[in-house]
Short mmCIF file of C-alpha atoms in Angstrom, two decimals:
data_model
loop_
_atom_site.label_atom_id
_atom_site.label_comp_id
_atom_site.label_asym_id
_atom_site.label_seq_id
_atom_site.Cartn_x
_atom_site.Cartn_y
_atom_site.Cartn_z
CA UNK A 101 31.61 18.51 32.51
CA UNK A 102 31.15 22.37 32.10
CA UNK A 103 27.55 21.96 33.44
CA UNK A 104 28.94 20.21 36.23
CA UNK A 105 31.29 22.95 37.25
CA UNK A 106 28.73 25.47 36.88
CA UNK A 107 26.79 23.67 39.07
CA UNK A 108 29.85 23.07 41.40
CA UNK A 109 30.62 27.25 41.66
CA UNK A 110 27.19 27.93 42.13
CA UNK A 111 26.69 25.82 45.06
CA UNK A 112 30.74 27.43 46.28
CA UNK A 113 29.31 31.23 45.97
CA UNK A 114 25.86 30.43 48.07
CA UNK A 115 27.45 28.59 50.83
CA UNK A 116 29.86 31.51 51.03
CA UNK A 117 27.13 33.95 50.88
CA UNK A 118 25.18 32.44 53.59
CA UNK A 119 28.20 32.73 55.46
CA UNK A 120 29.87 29.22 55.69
CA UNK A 121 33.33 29.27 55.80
CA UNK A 122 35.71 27.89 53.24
CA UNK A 123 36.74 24.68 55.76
CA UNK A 124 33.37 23.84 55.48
CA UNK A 125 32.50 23.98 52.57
CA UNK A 126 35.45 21.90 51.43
CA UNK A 127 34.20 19.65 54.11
CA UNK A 128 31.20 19.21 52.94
CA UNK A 129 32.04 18.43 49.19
CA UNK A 130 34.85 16.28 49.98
CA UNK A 131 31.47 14.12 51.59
CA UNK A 132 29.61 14.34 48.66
CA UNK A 133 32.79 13.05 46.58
CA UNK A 134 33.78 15.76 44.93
CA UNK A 135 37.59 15.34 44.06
CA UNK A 136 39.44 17.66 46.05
CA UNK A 137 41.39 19.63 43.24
CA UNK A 138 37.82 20.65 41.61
CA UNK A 139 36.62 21.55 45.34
CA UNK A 140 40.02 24.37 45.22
CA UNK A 141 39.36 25.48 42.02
CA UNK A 142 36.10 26.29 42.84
CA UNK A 143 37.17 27.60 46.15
CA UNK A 144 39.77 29.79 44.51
CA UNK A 145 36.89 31.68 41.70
CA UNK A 146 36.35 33.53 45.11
CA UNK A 147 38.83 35.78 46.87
CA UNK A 148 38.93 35.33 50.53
CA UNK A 149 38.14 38.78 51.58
CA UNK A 150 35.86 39.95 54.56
CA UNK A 151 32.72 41.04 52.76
CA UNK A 152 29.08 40.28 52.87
CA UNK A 153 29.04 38.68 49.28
CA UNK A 154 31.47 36.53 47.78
CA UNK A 155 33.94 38.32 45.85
CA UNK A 156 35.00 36.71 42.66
CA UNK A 157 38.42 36.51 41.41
CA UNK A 158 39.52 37.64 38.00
CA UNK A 159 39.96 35.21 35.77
CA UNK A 160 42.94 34.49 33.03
CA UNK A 161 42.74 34.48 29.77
CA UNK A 162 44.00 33.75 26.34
CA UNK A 163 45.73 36.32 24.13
CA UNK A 164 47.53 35.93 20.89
CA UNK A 165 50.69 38.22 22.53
CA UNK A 166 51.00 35.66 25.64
CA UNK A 167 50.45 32.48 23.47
CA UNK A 168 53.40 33.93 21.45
CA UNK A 169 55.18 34.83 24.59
CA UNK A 170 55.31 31.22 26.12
CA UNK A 171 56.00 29.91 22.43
CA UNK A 172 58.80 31.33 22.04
CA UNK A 173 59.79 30.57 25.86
CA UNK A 174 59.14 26.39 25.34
CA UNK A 175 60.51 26.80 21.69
CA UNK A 176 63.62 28.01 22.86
CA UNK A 177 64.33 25.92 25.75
CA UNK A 178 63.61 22.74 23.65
CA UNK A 179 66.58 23.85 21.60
CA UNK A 180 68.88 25.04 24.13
CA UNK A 181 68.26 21.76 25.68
CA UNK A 182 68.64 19.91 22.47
CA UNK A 183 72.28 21.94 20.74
CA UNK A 184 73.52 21.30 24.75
CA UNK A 185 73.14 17.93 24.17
CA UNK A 186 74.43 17.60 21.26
CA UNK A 187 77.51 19.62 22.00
CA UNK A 188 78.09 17.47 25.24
CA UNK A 189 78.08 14.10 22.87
CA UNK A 190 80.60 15.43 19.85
CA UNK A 191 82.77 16.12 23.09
CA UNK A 192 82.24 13.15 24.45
CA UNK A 193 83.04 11.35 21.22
CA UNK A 194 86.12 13.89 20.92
CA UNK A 195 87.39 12.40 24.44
CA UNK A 196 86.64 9.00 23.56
CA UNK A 197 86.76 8.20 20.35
CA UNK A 198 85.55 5.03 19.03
CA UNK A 199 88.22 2.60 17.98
CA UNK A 200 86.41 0.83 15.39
CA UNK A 201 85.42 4.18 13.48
CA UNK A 202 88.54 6.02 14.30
CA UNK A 203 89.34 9.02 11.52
CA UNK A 204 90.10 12.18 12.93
CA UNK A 205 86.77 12.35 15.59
CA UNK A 206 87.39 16.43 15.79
CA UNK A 207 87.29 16.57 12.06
CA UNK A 208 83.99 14.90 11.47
CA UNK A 209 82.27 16.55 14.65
CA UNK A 210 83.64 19.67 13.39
CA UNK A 211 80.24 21.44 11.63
CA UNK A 212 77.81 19.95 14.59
CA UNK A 213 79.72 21.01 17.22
CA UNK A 214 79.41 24.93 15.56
CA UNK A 215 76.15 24.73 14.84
CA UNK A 216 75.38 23.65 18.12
CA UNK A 217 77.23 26.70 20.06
CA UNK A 218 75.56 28.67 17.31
CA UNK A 219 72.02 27.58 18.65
CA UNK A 220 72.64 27.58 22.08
CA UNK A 221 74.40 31.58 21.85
CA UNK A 222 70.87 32.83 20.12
CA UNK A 223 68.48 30.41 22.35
CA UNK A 224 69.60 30.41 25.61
CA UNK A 225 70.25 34.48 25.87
CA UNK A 226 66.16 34.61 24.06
CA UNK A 227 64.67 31.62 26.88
CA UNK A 228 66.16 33.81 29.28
CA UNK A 229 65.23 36.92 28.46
CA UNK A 230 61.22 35.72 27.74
CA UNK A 231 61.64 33.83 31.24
CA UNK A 232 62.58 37.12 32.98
CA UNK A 233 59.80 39.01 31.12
CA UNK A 234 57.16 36.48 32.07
CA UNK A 235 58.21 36.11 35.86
CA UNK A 236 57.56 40.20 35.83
CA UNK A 237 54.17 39.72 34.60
CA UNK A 238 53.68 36.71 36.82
CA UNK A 239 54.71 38.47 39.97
CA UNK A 240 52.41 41.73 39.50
CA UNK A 241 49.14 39.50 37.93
CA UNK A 242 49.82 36.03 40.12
CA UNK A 243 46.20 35.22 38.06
CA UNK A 244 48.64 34.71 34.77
CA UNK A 245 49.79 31.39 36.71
CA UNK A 246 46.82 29.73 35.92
CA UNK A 247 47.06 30.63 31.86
CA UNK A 248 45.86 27.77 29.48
CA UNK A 249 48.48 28.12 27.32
CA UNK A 250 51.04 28.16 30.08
CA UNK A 251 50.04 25.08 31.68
CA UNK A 252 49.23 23.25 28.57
CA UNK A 253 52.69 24.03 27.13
CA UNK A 254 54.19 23.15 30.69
CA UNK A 255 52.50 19.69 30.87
CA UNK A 256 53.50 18.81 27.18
CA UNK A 257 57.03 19.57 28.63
CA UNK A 258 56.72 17.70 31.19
CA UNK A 259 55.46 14.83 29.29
CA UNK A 260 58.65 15.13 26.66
CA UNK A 261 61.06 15.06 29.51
CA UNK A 262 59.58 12.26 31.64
CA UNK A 263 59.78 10.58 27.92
CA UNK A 264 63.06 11.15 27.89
CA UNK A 265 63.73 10.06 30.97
CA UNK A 266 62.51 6.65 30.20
CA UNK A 267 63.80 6.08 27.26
CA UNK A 268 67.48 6.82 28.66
CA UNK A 269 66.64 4.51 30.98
CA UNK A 270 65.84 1.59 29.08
CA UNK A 271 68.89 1.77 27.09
CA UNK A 272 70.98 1.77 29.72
CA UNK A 273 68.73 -1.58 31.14
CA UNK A 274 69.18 -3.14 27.40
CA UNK A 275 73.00 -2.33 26.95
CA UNK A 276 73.67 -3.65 30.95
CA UNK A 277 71.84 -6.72 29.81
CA UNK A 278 73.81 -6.87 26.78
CA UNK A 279 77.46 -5.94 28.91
CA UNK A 280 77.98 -3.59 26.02
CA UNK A 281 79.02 0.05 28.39
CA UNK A 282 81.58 1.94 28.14
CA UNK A 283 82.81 5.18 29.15
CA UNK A 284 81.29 6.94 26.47
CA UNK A 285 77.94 5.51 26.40
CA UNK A 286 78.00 6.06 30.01
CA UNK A 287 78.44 9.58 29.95
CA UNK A 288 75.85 10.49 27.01
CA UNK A 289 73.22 8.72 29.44
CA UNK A 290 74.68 11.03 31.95
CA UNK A 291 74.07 13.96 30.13
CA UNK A 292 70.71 13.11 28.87
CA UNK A 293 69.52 12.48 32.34
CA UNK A 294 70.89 15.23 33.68
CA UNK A 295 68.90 17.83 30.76
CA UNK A 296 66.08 16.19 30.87
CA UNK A 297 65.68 15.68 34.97
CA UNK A 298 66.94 19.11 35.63
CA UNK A 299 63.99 19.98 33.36
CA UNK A 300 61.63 17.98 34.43
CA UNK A 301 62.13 19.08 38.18
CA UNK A 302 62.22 22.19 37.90
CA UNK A 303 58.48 22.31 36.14
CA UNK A 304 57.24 19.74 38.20
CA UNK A 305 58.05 21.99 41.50
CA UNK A 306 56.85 25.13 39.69
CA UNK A 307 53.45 23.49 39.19
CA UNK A 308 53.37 22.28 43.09
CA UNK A 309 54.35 25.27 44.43
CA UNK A 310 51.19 26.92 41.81
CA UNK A 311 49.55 24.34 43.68
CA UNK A 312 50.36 25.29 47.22
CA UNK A 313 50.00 28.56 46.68
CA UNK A 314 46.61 28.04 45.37
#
């Protein structure tokens, strides 16, 4: 595979050097079957400046300080994400309680419900914070966009949400099918969906607008 996009970047800088331009080239490895997202990567090694000899990009990499940067940034976000959850549900139970289990629902929800504002008044002000930092660095090196780390880390949340997702939506299916909803299982699917979507989107358009950009 590495071979193959040596070979692939090779062929890019000597078409560009002899002075084909960038729609053909595309052109004419979209023909040979190249798949077009390897075709812009390979494109993209070289800037798109006016001079005689391809110009190559700089290229991103790894460093212990940015893998720890966007660690703490996914880290945090997972628990905001999580303690706002879980705060939404004791309040949901709070509202309405459940009949069968009934014994003082603000009592018993009491500890979670501080540890969860506890997590989400240190997380949230840190995701924030890194998220400003990184934005900064994105904005005056746009190369950062295509860190490893950053898009691995983005993916796996992606992956987690979509998860998510899914699995709020099957118990929803399974408890329709059953005629078991109420008001409060209704709402903690609500909130669920809404955590995990709103997540989920906004990553998903991050990456295509990387994409566009590109």
């Amino acid at each position: 595979m590495a071979a193959a996009t040596q070979d692939l970047e090779r062929f890019v800088r000597d078409a560009l050097a002899q002075g084909q331009s960038r729609a053909q080239v595309q052109a004419i490895l979209a023909q040979a079957g190249w798949p077009p997202e390897q075709v812009r990567s390979a494109l993209s090694t070289y800037a798109d400046v006016d001079f005689p000899v391809p110009v190559p990009r700089p290229r991103p990499y790894l460093s212990a300080r940015e893998a720890f940067f966007y660690l703490v940034l996914f880290a945090t976000l997972y628990l905001w994400a999580f303690h706002t959850g879980s705060l939404l549900f004791d309040l949901i139970n709070y509202a309405f309680p459940d009949a069968s289990t009934y014994d003082a629902p603000w009592t018993r929800g009491h500890q979670s419900m501080r540890w969860s504002v506890a997590w989400i008044l240190i997380a949230y002000p840190v995701f924030l914070l890194v998220a400003r930092k990184l934005s900064r660095e994105l904005a005056h090196s746009p190369v950062k966009r295509l860190s490893a780390v950053r898009r691995w880390l983005t993916y796996l949340t992606l992956f987690i949400a979509a998860t998510t997702l899914i699995s709020d939506m099957a118990v929803l299916v399974f408890n329709v099918l059953g005629g078991e909803l109420s008001v409060r299982f209704v709402l903690k699917v609500v909130v669920v969906a809404a955590i995990a979507g709103g997540i989920f989107s906004y990553y998903l358009l991050d990456l295509r607008r990387e994409e566009v950009e590109a």
